[in-house]
Short mmCIF file of C-alpha atoms and ligand atoms in Angstrom, two decimals:
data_model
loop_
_atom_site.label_atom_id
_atom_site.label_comp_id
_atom_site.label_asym_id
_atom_site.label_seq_id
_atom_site.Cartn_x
_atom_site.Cartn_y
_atom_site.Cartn_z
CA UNK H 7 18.13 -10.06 8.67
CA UNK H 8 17.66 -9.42 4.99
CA UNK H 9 18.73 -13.49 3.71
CA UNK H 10 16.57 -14.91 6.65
CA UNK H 11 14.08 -12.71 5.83
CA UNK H 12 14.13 -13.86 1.80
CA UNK H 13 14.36 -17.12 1.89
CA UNK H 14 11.46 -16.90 4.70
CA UNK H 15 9.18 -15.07 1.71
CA UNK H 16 10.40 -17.54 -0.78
CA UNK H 17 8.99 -20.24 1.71
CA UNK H 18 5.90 -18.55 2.06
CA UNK H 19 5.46 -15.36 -0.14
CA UNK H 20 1.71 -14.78 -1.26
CA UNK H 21 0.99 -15.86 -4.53
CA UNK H 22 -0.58 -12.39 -5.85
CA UNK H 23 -1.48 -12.04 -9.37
CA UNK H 24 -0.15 -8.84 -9.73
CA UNK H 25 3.33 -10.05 -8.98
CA UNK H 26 3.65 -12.27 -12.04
CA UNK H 27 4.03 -8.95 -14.19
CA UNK H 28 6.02 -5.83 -14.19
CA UNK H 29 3.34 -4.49 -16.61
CA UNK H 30 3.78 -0.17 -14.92
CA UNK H 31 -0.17 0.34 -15.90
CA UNK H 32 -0.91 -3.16 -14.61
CA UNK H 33 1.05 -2.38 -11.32
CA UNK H 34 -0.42 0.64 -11.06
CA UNK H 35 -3.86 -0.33 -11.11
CA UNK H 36 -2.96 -3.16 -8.53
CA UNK H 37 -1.53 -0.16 -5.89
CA UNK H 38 -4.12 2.19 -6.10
CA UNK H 39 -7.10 -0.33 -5.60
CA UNK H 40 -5.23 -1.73 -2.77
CA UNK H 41 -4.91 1.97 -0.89
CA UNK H 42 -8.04 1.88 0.63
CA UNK H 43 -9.10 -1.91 -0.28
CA UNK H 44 -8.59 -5.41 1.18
CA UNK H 45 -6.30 -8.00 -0.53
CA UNK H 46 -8.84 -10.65 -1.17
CA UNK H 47 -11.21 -8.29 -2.80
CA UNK H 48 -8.77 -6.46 -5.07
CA UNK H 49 -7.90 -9.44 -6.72
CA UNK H 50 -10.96 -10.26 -8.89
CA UNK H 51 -11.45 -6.43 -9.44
CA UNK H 52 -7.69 -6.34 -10.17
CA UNK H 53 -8.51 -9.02 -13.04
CA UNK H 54 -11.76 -7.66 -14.25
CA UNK H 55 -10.42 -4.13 -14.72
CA UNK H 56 -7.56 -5.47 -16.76
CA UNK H 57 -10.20 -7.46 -19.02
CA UNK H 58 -11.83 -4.43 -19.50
CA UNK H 59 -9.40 -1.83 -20.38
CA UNK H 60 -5.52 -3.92 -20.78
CA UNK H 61 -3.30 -1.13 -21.42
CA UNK H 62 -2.75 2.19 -20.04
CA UNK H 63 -3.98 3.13 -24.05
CA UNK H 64 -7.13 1.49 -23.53
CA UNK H 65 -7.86 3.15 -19.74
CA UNK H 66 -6.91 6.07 -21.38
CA UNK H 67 -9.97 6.67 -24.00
CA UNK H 68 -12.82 5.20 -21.49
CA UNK H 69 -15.08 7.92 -20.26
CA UNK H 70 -14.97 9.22 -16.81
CA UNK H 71 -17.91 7.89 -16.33
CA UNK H 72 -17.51 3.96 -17.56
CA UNK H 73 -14.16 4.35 -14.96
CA UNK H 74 -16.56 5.66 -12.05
CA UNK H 75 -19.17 2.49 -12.98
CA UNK H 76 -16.55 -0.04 -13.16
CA UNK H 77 -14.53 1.59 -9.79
CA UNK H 78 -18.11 1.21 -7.65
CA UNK H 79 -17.65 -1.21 -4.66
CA UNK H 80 -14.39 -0.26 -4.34
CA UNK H 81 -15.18 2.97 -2.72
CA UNK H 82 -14.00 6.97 -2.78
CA UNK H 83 -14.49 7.17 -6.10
CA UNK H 84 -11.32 9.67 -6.69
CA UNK H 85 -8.63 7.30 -7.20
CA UNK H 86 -10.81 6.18 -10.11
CA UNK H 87 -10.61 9.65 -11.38
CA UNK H 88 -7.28 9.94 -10.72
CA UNK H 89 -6.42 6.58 -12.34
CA UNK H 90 -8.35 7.57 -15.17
CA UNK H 91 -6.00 10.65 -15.44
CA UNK H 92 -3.29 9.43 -15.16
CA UNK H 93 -3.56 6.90 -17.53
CA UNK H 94 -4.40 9.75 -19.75
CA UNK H 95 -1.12 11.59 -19.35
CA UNK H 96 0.64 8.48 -19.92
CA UNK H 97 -0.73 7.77 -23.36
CA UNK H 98 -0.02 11.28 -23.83
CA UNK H 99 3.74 11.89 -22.86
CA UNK H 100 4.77 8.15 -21.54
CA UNK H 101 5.78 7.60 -17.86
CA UNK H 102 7.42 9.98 -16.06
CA UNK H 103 11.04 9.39 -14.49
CA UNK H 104 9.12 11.36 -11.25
CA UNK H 105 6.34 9.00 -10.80
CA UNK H 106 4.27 11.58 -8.22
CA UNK H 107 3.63 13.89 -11.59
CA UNK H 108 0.61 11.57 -12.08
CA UNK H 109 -2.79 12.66 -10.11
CA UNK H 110 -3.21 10.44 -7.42
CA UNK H 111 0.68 9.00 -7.05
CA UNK H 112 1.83 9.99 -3.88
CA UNK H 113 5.51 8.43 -3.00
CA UNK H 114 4.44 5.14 -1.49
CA UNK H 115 2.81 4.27 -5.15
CA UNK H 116 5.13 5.89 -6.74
CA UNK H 117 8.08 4.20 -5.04
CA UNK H 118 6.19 0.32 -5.67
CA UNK H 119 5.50 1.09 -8.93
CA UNK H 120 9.44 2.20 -9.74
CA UNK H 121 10.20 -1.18 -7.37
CA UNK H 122 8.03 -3.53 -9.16
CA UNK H 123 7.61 -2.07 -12.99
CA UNK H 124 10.84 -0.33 -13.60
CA UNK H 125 13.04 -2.30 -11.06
CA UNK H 126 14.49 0.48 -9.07
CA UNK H 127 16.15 -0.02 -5.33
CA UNK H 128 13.05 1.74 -3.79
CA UNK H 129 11.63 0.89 -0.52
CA UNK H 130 7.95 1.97 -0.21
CA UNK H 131 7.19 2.59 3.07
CA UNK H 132 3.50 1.28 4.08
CA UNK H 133 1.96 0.28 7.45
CA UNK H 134 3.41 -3.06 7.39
CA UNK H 135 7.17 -2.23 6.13
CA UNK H 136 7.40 1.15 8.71
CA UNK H 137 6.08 -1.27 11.63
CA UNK H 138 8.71 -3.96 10.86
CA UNK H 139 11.56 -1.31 10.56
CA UNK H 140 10.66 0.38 13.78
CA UNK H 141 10.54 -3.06 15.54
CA UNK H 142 13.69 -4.58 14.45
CA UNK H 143 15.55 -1.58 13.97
CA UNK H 144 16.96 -2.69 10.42
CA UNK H 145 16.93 -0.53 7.77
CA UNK H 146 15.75 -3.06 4.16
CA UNK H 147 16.10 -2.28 0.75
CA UNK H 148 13.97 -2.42 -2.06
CA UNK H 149 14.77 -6.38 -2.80
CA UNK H 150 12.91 -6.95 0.45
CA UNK H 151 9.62 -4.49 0.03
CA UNK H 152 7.22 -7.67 -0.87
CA UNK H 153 8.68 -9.84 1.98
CA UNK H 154 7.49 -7.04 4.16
CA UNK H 155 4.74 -6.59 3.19
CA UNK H 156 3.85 -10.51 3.82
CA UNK H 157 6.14 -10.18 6.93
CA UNK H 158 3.65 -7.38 8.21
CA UNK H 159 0.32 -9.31 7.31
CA UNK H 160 0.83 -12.19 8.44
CA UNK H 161 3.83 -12.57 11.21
CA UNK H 162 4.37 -8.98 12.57
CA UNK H 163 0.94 -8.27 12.85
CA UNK H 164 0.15 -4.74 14.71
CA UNK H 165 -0.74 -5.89 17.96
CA UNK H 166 0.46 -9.57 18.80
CA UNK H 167 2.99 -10.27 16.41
CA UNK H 168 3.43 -14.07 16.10
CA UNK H 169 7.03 -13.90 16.91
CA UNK H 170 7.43 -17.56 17.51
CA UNK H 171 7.51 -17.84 13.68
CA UNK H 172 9.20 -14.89 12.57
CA UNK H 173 12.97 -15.29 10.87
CA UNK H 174 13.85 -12.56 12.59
CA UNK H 175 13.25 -13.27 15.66
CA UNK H 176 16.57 -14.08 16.44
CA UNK H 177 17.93 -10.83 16.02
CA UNK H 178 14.52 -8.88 16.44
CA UNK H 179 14.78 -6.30 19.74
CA UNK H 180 11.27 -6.21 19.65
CA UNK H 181 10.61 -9.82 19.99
CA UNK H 182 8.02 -11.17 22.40
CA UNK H 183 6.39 -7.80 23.13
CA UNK H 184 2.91 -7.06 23.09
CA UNK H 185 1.35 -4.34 21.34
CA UNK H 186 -2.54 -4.42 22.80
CA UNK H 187 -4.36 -1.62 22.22
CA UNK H 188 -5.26 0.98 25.58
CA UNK H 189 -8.79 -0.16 25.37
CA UNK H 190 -11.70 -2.75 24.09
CA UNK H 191 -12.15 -1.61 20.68
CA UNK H 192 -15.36 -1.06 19.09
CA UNK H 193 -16.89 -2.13 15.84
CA UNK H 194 -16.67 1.73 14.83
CA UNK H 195 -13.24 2.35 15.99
CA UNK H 196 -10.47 0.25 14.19
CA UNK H 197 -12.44 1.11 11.30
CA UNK H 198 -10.37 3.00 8.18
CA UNK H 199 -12.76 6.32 8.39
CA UNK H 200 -11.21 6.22 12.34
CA UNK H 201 -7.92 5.18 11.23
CA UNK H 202 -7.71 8.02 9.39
CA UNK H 203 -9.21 10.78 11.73
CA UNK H 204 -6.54 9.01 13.89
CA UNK H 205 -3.29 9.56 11.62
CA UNK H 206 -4.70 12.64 11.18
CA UNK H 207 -4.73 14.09 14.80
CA UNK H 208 -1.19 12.73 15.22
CA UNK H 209 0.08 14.67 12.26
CA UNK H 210 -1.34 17.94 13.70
CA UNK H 211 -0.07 16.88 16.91
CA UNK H 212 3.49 16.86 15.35
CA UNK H 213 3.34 13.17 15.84
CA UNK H 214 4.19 10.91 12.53
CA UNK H 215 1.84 8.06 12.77
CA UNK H 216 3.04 4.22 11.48
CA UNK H 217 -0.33 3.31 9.85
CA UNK H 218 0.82 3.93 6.89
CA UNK H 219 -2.52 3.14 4.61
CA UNK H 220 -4.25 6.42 6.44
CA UNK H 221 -1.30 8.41 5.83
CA UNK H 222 -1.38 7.58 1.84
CA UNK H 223 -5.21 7.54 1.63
CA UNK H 224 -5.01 11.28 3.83
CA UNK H 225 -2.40 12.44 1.34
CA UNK H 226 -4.82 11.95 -1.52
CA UNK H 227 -7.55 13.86 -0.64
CA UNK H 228 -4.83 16.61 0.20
CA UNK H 229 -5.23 16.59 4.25
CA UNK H 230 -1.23 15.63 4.63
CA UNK H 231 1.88 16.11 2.66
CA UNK H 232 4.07 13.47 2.73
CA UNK H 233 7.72 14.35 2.14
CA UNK H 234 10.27 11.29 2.21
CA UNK H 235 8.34 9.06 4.20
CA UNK H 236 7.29 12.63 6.80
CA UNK H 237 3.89 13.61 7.13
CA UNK H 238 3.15 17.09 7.85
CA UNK H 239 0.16 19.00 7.63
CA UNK H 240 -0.27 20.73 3.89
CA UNK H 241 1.49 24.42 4.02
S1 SF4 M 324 10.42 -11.00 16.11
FE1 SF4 M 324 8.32 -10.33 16.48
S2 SF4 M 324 8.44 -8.08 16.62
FE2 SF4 M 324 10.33 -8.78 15.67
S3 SF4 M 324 9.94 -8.67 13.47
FE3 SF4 M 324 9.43 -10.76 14.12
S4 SF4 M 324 7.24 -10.73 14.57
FE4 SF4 M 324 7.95 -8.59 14.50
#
């Protein structure tokens, strides 16, 4: 599954801007706007932070509040903060070999920033990679994390995967099911505030839930722990 599944992404791989760098601070930046925000409207943040402040040094002395101005749009304003913080203790004492010292890194970001900065085998788990593991069953590695994360946004979507184009379809278990939801869904629910009052009443439940973005975005505001890839409510 792995080859079909790279030379599929090096077929059709997003061209993202924040994959022509393994820049750690520029990475960084990239992951935590994209916890909570859409693709398409990272990217010309993504490029107007960087003009603004280039290196971890230069996040580092801004004022809390320039970060907070230049975060607005994006939305809860703490992984600004947290950005901000961390950039501090970076220009302070350099990057840590444990990547979750910094405020705000849980282990998803943690584990893409040691995939794409520092080139470690490290396979973040995020909605799209945890779906495509349950479905097919296969266990990747860290070569394949941004082939999964296109695999998962555009071909193994949540509820009607597009199978018929998938290169794994061969040896996919899952392939040709259906995944609707139980009923019509509002504009309100499917919406990430529901998403994550969702994730969150399957974690007290003793349920792990596979929507991964709620899980990371619940772990920062301290409502989950997440322990190698477990959720559990904090102790
Ligand atoms: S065959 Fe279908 S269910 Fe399996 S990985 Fe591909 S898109 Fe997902």
């Amino acid at each position: 599954m792995k080859e079909a599944l790279l030379a599929w992404f090096h077929a059709n791989g997003r061209d993202l801007p924040w994959r022509h760098t393994n820049d750690p601070y520029e990475i960084l930046v990239s992951e935590v706007m994209l916890q909570q925000t859409q693709v398409e409207r990272v990217v010309p943040r993504w490029h107007t932070w960087l003009e603004k402040w280039p290196t971890v040094d230069a996040l580092a002395a801004a004022s809390a509040g320039d970060v907070i101005v230049a975060w607005q749009g994006l939305g809860y304003n703490r992984r600004a903060l947290n950005l901000h913080r961390a950039a501090q203790q970076v220009a302070a004492h350099g990057w840590p070999g444990d990547l979750t010292e910094l405020p705000g890194v849980g282990p998803y970001t943690a584990g893409a920033v040691a995939n794409f900065a520092f080139g470690r085998d490290v396979l973040p788990i995020d909605v799209n990679v945890r779906r495509i593991q349950e479905r097919t069953s296969e266990q990747f590695d860290g070569s394949c994390t941004q082939a999964l994360f296109d695999l998962g946004a555009t071909i193994c979507l949540a509820r009607i995967p597009r199978c018929g184009a998938c290169p794994l379809a061969a040896e996919c278990p899952s392939r040709g099911q259906r995944y609707e939801p139980l009923r019509k869904q509002s504009k309100f629910e499917g919406s990430f505030r529901q998403r994550r009052a969702s994730a969150l009443r399957a974690v007290a439940a003793g349920e792990q839930p596979v929507d991964g973005d709620a899980l990371v975005s619940l772990e920062r505001d301290g409502l989950v722990v997440l322990s190698d890839g477990v959720a559990s409510l904090p102790g």
